Short mmCIF file of C-alpha atoms in Angstrom, two decimals:
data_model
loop_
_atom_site.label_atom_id
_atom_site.label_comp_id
_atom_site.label_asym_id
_atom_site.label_seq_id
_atom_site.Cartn_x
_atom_site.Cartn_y
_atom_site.Cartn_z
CA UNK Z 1139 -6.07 5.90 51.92
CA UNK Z 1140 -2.41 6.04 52.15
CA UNK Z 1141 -0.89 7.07 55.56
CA UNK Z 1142 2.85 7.18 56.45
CA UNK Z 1143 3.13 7.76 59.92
CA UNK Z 1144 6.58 8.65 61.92
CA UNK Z 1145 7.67 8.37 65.36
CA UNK Z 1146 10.43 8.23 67.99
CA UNK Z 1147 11.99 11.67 68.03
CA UNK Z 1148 13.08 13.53 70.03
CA UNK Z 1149 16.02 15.49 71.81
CA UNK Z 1150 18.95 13.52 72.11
CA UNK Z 1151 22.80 14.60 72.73
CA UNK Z 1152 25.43 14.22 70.68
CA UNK Z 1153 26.85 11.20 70.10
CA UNK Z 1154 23.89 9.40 71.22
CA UNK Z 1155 21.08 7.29 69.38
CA UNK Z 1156 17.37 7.11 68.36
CA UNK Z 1157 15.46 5.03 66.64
CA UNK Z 1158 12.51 6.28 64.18
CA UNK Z 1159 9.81 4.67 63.53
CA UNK Z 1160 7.63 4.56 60.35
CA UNK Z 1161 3.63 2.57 60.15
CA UNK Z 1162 2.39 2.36 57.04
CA UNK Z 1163 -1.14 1.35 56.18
CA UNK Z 1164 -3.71 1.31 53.21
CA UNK Z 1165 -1.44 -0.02 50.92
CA UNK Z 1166 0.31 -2.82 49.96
CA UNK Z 1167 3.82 -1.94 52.15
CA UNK Z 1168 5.73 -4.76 50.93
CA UNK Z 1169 5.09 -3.82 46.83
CA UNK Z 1170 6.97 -0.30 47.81
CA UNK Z 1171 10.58 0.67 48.42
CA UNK Z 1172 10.49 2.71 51.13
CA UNK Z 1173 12.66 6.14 51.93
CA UNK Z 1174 13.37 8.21 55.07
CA UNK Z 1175 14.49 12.23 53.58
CA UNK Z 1176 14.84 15.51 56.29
CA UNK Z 1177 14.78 18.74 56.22
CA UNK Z 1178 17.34 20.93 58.99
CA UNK Z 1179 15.31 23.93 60.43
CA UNK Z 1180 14.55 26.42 57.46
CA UNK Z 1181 16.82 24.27 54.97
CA UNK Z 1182 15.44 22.47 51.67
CA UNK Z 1183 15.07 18.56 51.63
CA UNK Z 1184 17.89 15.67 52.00
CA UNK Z 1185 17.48 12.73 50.70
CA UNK Z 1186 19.14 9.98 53.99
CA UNK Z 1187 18.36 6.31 52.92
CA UNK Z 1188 16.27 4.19 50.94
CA UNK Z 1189 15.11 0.65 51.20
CA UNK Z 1190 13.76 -1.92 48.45
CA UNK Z 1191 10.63 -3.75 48.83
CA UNK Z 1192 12.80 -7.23 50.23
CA UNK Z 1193 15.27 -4.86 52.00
CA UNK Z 1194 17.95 -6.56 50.15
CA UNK Z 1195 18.75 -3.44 48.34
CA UNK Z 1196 19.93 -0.28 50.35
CA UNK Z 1197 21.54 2.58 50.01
CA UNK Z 1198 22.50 5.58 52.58
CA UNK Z 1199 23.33 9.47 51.95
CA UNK Z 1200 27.15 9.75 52.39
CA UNK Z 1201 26.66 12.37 55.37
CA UNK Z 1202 24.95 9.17 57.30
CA UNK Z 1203 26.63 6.38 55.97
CA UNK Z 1204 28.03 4.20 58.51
CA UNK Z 1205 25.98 5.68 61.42
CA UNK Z 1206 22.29 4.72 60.19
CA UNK Z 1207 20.54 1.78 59.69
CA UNK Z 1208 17.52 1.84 57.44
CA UNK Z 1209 15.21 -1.49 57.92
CA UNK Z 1210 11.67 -2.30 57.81
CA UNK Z 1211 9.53 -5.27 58.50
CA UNK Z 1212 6.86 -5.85 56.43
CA UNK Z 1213 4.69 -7.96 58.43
CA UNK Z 1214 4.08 -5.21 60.93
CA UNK Z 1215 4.51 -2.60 57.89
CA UNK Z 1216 6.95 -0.86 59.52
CA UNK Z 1217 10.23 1.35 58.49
CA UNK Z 1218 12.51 1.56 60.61
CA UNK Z 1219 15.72 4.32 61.04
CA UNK Z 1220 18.39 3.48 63.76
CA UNK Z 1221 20.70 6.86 63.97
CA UNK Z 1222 23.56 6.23 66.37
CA UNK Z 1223 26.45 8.71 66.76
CA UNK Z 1224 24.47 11.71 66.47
CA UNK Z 1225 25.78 14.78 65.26
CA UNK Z 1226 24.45 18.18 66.16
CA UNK Z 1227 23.86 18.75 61.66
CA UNK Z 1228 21.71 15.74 62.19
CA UNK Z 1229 18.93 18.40 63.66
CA UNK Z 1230 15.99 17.94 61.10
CA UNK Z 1231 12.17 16.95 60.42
CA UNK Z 1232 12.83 12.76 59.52
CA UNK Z 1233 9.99 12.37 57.03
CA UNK Z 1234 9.30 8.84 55.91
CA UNK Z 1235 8.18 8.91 51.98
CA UNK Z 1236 7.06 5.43 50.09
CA UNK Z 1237 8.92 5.45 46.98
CA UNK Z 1238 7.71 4.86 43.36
CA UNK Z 1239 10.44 3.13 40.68
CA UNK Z 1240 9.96 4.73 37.38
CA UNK Z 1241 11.58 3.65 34.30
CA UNK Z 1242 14.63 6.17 34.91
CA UNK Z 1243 14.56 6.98 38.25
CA UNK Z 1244 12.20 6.83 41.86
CA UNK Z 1245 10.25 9.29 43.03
CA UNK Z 1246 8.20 9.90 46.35
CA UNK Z 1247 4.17 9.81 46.13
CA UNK Z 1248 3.24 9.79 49.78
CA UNK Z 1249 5.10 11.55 52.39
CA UNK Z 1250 4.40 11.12 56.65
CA UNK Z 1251 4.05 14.42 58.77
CA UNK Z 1252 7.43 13.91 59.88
CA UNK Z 1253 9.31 13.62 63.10
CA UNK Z 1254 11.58 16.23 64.79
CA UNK Z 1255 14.69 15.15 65.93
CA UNK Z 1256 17.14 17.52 68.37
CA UNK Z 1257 20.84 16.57 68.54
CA UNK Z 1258 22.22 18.98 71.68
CA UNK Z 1259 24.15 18.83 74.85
CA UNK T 207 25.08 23.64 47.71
CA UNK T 208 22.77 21.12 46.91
CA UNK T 209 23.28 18.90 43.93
CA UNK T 210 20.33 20.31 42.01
CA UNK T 211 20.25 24.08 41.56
CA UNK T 212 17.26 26.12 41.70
CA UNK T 213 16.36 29.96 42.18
CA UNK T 214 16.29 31.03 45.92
CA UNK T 215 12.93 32.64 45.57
CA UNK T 216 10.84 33.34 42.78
CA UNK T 217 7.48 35.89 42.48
CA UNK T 218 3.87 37.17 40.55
CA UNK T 219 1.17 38.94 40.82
CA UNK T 220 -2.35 36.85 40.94
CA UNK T 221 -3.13 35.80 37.70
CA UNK T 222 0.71 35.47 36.05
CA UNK T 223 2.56 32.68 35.54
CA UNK T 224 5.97 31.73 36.92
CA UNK T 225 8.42 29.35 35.77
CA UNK T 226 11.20 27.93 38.35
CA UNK T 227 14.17 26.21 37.07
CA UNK T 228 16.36 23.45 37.95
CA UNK T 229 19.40 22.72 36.80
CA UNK T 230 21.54 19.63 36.96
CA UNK T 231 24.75 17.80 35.61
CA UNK T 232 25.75 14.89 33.57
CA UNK T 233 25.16 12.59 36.08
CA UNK T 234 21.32 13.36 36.80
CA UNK T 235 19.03 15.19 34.77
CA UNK T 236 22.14 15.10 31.80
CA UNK T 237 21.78 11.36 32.48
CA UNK T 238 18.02 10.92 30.93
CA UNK T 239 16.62 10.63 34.93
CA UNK T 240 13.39 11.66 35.33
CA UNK T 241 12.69 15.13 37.21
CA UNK T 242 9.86 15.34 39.65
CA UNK T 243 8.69 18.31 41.72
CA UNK T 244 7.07 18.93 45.21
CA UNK T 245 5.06 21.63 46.72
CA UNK T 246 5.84 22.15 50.71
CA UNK T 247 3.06 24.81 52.08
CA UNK T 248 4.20 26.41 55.36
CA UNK T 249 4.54 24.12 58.26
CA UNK T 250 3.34 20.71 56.16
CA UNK T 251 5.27 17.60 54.75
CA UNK T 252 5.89 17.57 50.65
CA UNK T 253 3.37 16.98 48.40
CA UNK T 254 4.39 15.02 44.89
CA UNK T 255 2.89 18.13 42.30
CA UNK T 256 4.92 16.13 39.01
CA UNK T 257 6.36 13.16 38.49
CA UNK T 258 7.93 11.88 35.46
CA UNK T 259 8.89 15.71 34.14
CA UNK T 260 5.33 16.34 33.56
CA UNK T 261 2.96 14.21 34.41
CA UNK T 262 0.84 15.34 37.72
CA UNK T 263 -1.09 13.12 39.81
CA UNK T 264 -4.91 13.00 40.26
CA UNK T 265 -5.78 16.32 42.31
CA UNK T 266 -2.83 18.37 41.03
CA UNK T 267 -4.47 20.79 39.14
CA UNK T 268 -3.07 21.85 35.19
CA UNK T 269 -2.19 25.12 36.53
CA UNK T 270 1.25 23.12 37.03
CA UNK T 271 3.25 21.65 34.66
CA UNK T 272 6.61 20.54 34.24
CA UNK T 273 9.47 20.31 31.42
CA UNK T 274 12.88 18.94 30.85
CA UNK T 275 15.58 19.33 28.56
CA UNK T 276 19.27 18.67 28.36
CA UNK T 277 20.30 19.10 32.13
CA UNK T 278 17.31 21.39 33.00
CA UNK T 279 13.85 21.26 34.25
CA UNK T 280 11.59 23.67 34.62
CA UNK T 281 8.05 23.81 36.43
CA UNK T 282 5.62 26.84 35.38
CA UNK T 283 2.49 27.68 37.43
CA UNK T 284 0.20 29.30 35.55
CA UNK T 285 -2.72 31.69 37.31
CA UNK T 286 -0.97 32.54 40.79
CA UNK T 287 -3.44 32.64 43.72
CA UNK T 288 -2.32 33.27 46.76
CA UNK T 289 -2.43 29.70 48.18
CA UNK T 290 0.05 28.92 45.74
CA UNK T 291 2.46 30.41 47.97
CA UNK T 292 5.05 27.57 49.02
CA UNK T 293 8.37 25.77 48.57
CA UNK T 294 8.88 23.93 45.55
CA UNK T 295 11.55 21.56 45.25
CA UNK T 296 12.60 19.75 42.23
CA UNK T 297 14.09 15.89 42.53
CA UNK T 298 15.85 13.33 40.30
CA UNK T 299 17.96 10.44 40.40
CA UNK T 300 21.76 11.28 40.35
CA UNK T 301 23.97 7.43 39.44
CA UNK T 302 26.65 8.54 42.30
CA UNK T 303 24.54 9.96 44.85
CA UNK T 304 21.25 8.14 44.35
CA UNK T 305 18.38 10.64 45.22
CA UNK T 306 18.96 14.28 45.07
CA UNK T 307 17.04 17.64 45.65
CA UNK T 308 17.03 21.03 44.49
CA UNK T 309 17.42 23.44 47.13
CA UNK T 310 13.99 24.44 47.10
CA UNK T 311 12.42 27.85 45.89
CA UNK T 312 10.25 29.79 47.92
CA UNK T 313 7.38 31.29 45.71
CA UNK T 314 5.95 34.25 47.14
CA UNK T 315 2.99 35.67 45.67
CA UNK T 316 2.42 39.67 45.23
#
């Protein structure tokens, strides 16, 4: 069965960088584009970045662009989020989703548990 | 303000049906992009409930379903039971932004 699983959050201060995490397993990982989306404490979903199957297609929220890094390596079926400069709005559940092209539009089938992630002096 | 606009909160008795909306512009839903919906219980990651405006994976049951027209979407649960009571969120494809959400509707049943 399909499991996304997330890791590396945490409580960081601001300015400061983490690195999420992202294994993937009972499917084919390098068939899917891949997406990381959060959710601040008691706020609705935000879409952050997505990734295409090669990686050579990305694209980032604009509230993140320029300070993440989406990436993934599909021979350890892994997705990968570097976050650097950290802002204290940056407070949220990451969830890592795998992402399903349709013929107008993507959606997200499979969604991780998530992983919190603290940004606070 | 989320790019997608749905009802705050939305409610039924057991047994009724419910419809929550979601409303878009030009450069989404207006576009021809697909809407898609999620269910979030309390304290869980998203579920996918409809995909393709209204299409529903295996083990969704047909007491969802999901519509689209113009700039709007709708998705209408019919016989509430009580652990229908979650978050729905609606999604689509927007060809500035990429991938937008609704901001989510809390369904609360009576």
């Amino acid at each position: 069965q399909v499991q996304l699983v997330e890791s590396g959050g945490g409580l960081v201060k601001p300015g400061g960088s983490l690195r999420l995490s992202c294994a993937a397993s009972g499917f084919t990982f390098s068939d899917y584009y891949m997406s990381w989306i959060r959710q601040a404490p008691g706020k609705g979903l935000e879409w952050v970045s997505y990734i295409s199957s090669s990686g050579t297609t990305i694209y980032y929220a604009d509230s993140v662009k320029g300070r993440f890094t989406i990436s993934r390596d599909n021979a350890k079926n892994s997705l990968y989020l570097q976050m650097n400069s950290l802002r204290a709005e940056d407070t949220a559940v990451y969830y890592c989703a795998r992402g399903v092209i349709a013929a107008r539009g993507y959606y997200f089938d499979y969604w991780g548990q998530g992983t919190l992630v603290t940004v606070s002096s | 303000q989320s790019v997608l606009t749905q009802p705050p909160s939305v409610s039924g008795a057991p047994g009724q049906r419910v419809t929550i909306s979601c409303t878009g512009s030009s450069s989404n839903i207006g576009a021809g992009y697909d809407v898609h919906w999620y269910q979030q219980l309390p304290g869980t990651a998203p579920k996918l409930l409809i995909f393709g405006n209204n299409n529903r994976p295996s083990g969704v049951p047909d007491q969802f379903s999901g519509s689209k027209s113009g700039t709007s979407a709708s998705l209408a649960i019919t016989g509430l039971q009580t652990e229908d009571e979650a978050d729905y969120y609606c999604q689509s494809y927007d060809s500035s932004l990429r991938g937008v959400f609704g901001g989510g509707t809390k369904l609360t049943v009576l």
